[in-house]
Coordinates of C-alpha atoms and ligand atoms in Angstrom, one line a residue:
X920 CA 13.8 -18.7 6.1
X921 CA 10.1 -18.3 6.5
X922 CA 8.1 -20.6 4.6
X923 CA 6.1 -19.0 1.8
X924 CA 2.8 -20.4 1.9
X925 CA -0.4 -19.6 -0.7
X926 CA -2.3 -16.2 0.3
X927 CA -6.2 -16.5 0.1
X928 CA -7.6 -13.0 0.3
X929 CA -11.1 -13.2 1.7
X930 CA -13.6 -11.0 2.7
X931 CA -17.0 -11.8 4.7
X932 CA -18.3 -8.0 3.3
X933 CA -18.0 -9.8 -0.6
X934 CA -21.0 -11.9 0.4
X935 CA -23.4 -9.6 1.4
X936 CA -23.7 -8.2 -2.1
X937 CA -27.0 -8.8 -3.7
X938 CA -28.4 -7.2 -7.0
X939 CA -32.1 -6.9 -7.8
X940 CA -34.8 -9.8 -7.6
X941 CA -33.6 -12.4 -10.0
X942 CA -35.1 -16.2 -10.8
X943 CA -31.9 -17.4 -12.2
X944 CA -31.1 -14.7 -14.0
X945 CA -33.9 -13.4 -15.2
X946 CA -35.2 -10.0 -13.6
X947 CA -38.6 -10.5 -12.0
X948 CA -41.0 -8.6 -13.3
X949 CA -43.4 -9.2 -16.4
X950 CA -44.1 -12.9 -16.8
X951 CA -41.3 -13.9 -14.4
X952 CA -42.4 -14.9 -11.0
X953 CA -40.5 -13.6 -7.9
X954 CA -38.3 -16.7 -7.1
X955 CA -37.9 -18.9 -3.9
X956 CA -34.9 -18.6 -1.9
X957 CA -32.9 -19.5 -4.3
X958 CA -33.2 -17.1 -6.3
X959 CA -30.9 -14.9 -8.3
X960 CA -27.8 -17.2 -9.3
X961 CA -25.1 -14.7 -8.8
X962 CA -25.7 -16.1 -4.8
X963 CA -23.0 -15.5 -2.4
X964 CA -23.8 -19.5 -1.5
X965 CA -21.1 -20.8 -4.5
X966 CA -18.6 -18.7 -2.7
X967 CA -19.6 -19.3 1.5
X968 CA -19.7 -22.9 0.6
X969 CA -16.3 -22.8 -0.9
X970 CA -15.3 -21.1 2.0
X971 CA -16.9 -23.6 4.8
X972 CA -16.2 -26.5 2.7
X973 CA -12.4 -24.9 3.2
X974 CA -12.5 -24.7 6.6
X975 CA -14.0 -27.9 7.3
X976 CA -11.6 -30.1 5.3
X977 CA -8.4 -28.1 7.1
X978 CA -7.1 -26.7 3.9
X979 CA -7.9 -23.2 5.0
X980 CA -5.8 -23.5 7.6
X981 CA -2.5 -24.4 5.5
X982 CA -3.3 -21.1 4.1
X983 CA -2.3 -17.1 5.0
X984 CA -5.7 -15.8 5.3
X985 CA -5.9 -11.9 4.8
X986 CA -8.1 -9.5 4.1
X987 CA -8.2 -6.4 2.0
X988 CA -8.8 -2.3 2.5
X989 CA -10.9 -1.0 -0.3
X990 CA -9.4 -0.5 -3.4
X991 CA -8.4 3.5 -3.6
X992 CA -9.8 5.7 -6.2
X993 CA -6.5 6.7 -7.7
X994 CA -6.2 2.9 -8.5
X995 CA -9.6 3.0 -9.3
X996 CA -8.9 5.5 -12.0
X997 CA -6.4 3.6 -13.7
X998 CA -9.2 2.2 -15.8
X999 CA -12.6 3.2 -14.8
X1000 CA -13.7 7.2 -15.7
X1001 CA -14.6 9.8 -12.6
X1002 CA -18.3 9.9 -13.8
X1003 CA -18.7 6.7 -14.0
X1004 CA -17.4 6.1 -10.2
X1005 CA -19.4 9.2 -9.1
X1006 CA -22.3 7.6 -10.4
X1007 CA -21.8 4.1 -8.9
X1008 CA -21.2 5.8 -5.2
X1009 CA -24.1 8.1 -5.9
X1010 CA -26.6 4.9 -6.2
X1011 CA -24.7 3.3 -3.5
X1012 CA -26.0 5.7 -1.2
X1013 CA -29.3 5.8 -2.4
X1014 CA -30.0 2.3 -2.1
X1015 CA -28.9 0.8 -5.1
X1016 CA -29.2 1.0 -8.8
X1017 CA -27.6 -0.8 -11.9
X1018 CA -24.5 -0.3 -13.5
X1019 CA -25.3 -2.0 -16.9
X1020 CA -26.3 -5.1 -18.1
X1021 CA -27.2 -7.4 -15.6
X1022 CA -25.2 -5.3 -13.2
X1023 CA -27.2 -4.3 -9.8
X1024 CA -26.3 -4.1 -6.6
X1025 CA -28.0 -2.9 -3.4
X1026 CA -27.0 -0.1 -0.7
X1027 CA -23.6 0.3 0.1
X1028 CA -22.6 -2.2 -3.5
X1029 CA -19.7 0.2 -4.1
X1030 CA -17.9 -0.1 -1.0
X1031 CA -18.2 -4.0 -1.2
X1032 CA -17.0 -4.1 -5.0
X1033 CA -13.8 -1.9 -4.0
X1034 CA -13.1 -4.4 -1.0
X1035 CA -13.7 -7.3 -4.2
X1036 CA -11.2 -4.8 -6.2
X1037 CA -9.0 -4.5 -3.4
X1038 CA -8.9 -8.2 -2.6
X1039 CA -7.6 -8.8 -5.9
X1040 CA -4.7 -5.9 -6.0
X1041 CA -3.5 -6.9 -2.5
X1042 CA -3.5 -10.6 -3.4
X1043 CA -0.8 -9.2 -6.6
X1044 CA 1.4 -6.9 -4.1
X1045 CA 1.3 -9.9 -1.6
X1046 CA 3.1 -12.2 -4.2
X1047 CA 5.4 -9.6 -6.1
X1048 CA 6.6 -8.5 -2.6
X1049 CA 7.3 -12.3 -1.6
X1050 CA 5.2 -12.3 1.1
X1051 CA 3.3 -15.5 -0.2
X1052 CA 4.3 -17.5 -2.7
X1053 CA 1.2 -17.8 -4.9
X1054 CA -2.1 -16.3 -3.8
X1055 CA -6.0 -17.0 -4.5
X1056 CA -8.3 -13.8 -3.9
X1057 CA -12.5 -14.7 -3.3
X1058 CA -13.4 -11.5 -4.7
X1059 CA -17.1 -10.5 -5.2
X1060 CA -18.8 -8.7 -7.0
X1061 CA -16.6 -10.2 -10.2
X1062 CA -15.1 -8.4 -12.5
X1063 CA -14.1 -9.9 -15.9
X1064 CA -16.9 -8.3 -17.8
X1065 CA -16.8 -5.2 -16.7
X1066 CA -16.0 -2.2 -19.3
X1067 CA -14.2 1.1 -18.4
X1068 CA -17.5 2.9 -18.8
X1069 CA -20.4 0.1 -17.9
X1070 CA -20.8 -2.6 -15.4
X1071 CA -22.5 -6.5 -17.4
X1072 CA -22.6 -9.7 -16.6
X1073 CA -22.7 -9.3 -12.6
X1074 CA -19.5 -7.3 -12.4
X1075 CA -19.6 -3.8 -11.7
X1076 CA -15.6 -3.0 -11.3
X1077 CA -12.8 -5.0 -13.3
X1078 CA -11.4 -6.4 -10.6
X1079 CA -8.3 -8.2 -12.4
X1080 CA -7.1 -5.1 -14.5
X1081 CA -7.4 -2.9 -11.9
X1082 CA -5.5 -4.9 -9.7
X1083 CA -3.1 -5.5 -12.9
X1084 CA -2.9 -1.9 -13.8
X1085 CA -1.7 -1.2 -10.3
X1086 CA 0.4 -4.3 -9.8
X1087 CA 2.4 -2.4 -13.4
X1088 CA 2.5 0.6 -11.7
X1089 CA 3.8 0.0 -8.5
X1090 CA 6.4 -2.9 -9.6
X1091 CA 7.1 -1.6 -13.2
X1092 CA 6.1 -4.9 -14.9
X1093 CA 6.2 -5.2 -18.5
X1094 CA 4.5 -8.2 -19.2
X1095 CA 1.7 -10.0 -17.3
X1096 CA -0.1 -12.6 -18.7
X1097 CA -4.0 -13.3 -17.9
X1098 CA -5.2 -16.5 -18.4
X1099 CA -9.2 -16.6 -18.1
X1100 CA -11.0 -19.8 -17.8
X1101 CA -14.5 -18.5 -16.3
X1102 CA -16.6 -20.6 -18.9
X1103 CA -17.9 -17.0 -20.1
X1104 CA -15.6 -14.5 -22.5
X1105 CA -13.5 -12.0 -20.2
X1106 CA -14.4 -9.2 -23.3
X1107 CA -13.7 -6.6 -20.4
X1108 CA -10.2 -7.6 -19.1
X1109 CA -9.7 -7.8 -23.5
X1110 CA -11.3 -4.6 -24.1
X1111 CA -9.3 -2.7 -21.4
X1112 CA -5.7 -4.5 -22.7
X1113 CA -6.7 -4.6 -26.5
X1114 CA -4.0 -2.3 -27.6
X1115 CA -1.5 -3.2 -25.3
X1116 CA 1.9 -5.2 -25.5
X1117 CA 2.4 -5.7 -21.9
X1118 CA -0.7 -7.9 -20.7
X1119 CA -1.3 -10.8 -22.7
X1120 CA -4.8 -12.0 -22.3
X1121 CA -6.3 -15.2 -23.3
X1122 CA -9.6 -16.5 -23.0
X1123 CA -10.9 -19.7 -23.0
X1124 CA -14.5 -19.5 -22.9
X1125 CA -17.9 -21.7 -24.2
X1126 CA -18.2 -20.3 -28.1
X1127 CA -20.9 -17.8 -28.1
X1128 CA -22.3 -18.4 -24.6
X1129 CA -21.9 -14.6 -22.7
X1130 CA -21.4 -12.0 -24.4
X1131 CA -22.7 -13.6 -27.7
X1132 CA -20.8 -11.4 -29.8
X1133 CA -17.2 -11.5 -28.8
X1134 CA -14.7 -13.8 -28.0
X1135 CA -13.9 -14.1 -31.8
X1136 CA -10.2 -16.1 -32.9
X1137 CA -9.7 -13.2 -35.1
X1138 CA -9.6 -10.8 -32.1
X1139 CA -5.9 -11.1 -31.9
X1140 CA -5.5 -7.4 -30.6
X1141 CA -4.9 -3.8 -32.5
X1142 CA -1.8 -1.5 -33.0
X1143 CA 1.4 -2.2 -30.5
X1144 CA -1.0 -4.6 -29.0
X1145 CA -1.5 -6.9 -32.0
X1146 CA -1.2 -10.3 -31.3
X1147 CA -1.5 -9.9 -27.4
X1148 CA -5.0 -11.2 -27.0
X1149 CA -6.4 -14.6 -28.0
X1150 CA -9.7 -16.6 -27.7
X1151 CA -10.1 -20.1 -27.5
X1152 CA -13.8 -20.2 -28.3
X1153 CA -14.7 -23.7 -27.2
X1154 CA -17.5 -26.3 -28.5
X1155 CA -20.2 -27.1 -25.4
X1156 CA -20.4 -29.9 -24.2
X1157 CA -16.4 -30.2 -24.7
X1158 CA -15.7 -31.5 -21.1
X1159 CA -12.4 -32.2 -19.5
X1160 CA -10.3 -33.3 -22.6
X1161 CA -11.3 -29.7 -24.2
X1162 CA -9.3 -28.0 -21.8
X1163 CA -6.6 -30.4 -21.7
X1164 CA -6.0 -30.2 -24.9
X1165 CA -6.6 -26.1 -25.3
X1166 CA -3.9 -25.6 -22.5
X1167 CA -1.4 -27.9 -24.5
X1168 CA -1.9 -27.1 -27.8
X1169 CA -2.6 -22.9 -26.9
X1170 CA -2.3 -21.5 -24.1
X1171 CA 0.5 -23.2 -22.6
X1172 CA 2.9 -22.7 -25.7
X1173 CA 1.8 -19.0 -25.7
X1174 CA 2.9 -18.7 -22.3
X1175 CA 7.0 -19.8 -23.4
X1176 CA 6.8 -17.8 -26.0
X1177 CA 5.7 -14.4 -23.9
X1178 CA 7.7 -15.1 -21.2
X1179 CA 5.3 -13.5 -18.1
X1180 CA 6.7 -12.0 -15.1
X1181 CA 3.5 -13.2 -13.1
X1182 CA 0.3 -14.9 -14.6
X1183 CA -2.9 -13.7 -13.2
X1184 CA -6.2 -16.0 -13.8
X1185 CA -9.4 -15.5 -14.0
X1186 CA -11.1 -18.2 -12.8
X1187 CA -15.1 -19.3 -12.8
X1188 CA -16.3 -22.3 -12.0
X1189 CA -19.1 -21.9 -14.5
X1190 CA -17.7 -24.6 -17.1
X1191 CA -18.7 -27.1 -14.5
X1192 CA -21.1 -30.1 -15.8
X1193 CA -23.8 -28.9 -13.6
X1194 CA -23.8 -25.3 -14.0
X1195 CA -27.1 -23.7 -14.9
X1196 CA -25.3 -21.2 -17.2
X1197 CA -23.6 -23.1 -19.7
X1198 CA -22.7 -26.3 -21.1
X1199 CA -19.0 -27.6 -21.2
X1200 CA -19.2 -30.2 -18.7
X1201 CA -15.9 -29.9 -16.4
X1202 CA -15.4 -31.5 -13.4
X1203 CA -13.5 -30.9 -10.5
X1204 CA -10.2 -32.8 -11.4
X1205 CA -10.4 -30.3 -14.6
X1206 CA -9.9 -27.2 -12.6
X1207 CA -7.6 -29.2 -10.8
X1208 CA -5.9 -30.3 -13.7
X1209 CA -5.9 -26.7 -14.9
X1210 CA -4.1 -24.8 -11.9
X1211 CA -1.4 -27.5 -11.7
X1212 CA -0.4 -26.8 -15.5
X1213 CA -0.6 -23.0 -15.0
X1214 CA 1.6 -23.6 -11.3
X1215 CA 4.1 -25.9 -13.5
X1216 CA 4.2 -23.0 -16.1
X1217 CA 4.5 -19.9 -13.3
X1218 CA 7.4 -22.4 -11.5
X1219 CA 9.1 -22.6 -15.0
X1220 CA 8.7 -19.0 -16.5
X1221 CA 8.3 -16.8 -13.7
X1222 CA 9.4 -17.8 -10.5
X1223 CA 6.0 -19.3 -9.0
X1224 CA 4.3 -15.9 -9.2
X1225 CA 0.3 -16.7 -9.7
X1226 CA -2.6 -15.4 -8.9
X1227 CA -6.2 -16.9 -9.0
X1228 CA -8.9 -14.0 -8.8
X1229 CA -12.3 -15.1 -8.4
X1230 CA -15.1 -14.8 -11.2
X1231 CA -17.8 -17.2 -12.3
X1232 CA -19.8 -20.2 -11.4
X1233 CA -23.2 -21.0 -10.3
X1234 CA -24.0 -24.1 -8.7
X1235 CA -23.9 -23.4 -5.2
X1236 CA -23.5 -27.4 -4.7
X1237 CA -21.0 -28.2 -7.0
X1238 CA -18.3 -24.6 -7.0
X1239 CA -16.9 -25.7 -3.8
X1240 CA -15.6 -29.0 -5.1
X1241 CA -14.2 -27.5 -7.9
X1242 CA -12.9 -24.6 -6.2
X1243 CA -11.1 -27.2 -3.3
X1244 CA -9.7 -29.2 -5.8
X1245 CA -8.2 -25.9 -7.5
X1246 CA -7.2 -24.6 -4.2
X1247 CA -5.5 -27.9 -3.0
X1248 CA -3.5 -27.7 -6.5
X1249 CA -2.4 -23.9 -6.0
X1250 CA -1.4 -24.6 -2.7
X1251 CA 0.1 -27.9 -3.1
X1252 CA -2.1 -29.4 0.0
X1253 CA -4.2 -32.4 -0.5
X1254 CA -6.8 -32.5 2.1
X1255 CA -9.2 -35.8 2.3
X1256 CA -11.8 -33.8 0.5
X1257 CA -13.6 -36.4 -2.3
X1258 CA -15.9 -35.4 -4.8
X1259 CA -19.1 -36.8 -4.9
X1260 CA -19.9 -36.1 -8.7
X1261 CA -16.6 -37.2 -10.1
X1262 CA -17.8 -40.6 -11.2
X1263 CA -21.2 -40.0 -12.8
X1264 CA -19.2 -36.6 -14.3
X1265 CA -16.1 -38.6 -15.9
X1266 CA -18.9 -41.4 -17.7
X1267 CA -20.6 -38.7 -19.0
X1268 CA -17.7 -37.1 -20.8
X1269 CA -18.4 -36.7 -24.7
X1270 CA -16.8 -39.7 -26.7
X1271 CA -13.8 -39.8 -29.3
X1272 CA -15.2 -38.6 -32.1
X1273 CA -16.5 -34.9 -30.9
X1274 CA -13.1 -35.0 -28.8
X1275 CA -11.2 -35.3 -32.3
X1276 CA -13.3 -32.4 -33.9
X1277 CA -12.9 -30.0 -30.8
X1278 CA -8.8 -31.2 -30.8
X1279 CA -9.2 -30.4 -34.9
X1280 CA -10.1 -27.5 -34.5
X1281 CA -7.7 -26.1 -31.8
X1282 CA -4.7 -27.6 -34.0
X1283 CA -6.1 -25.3 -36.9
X1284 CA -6.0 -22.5 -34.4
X1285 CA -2.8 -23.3 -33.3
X1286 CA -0.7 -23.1 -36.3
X1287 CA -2.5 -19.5 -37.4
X1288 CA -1.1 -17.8 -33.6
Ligands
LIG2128 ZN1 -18.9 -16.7 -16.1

């Protein structure tokens, strides 16, 4: 028997996406100055260093590397509208253009966000096939806030429904779970499953950081899809412990009780301590932490079957550590790879008495699911 290793879908075209001039993210123009090199945060650099950072330490090659064709418009229609694909190829031609809310791209931006799509649907048929055992897909552009109808927050298709909406179609699932830990709310992937039994999404996400207005407790989910969706708004500055104790006391209970035939994550490295666009303070041993419990759950409830789909995060130092560390857990290789921030980021951790309010309140929420 052939030994069924972790698949990480990659893509050198996902890194030449670039949206309009940005310092941070704030469009230039008015009183914003054009930026340095820097620039715009939603860099390919998070993701490139990843990669080399990868390659250097040896773990990318204890992986099955593949790459992806571009997602096909009759998957692509599974959740998006015609006109609103028309549109987005019709700027893509032209040079460009924005898709909503903090959602530009430059010529040729809808070809590279299929490839992004298509990275995540393959990465799905790769494990439900058994061709790898667990899989990670780099996809860029991201996806999770993307609507049916408009692009925000940097992602211009939804990458993870798309690839989910296929993966039901192709496989007949009837219950995929979606775990999204991008430090922002993944109101798309809820939107598009809101009234739906069959994909359970949860959210854990900084309360009130992007989009302001959603990511609400009491969006539990409407009609047959009542009760399928839950947010775990957290408190910044939660750090480490908040997740621990959001994955015990939520998310990993809700998992037994739905009983997934594969688990799909959405995962950004934006709750990092040194991420420019937000403020839970996670290191890299969380995200570790994090994948092992969501392996241990996918061994237990559904035969291994995860996959990690790239989203979030914004330091272009600091991702690739966190990103290693998550990749050494899903793949179950541990390379010599240190952290140089683990130290300084584990004595800054907030002390017992916020960590007894954030666990408070997750209890509270825990008994009302
Ligand atoms: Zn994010």
């Amino acid at each position: 028997m052939t030994e069924r290793r972790t698949g990480f879908f990659f893509d050198e075209k996902c890194l030449w996406h670039f949206g309009k001039p940005h310092a941070l993210f704030f469009p230039v123009g008015g009183w914003v100055q054009p930026p340095n090199a820097a620039g715009y945060c939603e860099s390919p650099d998070s993701k490139r260093r990843l990669k080399s950072l990868m390659d250097v330490s040896g773990l990318t090659a204890q992986l099955d590397v593949r790459s992806a064709p571009m997602l096909a418009r009759e998957d692509l229609l599974r959740v998006h509208p015609a006109a609103y694909l028309d549109r987005f190829a019709d700027l893509s031609v032209k040079g460009g253009g924005d898709m909503g809310f903090e959602a530009s791209f430059g010529p040729g931006g809808y070809d590279i966000a299929r490839i992004s799509a298509g990275l995540a649907a393959d990465a799905i048929d790769a494990v439900l096939r058994g061709e790898v055992h667990n899989a990670y897909a780099l996809s860029r552009p991201p996806g999770h806030h993307c609507l049916p109808d408009t692009g925000m927050g940097f992602c211009l298709l939804a990458n993870g429904a798309l690839a989910i909406e296929r993966a039901i179609a192709r496989h007949k699932l009837s219950r995929v779970a979606v775990i999204d830990w991008d430090v922002h709310h993944g109101n798309g992937t809820e939107a598009i499953f809101y009234e739906r039994p069959d994909v359970l999404t949860i959210s854990l996400h900084q309360e009130k950081c992007f989009p302001t207005d959603t990511g609400r407790t009491g969006d539990r989910g409407r009609g047959s899809g009542e009760g399928y969706n839950i947010n775990v708004p957290l408190l910044p500055g939660g750090g480490h412990q908040s997740y621990v104790d959001a994955m015990e006391l939520i998310v990993l209970p809700a998992l037994e009780r739905y009983r997934p035939e594969l688990i799909v994550v959405a995962c950004g490295f934006d709750a990092s301590i040194v991420d420019p666009l937000s403020r839970m303070m996670a290191h890299s041993e969380t995200f570790r932490y994090l994948m092992q419990a969501t392996r241990d759950a996918a061994d237990q409830l559904c035969k291994g079957r995860v996959v990690v789909i790239h989203e979030g995060g914004y330091s272009e130092a600091y991702v690739p550590f966190c990103g290693h560390a998550l990749i050494e857990a899903l793949s179950g290789h541990r390379t010599a790879v240190t952290d140089p921030n683990l130290e300084i980021s584990i004595e800054q951790q907030p002390g017992a008495e916020f960590q007894k309010l954030q666990r408070r309140i997750l209890e509270e929420q825990a008994r009302d699911l």
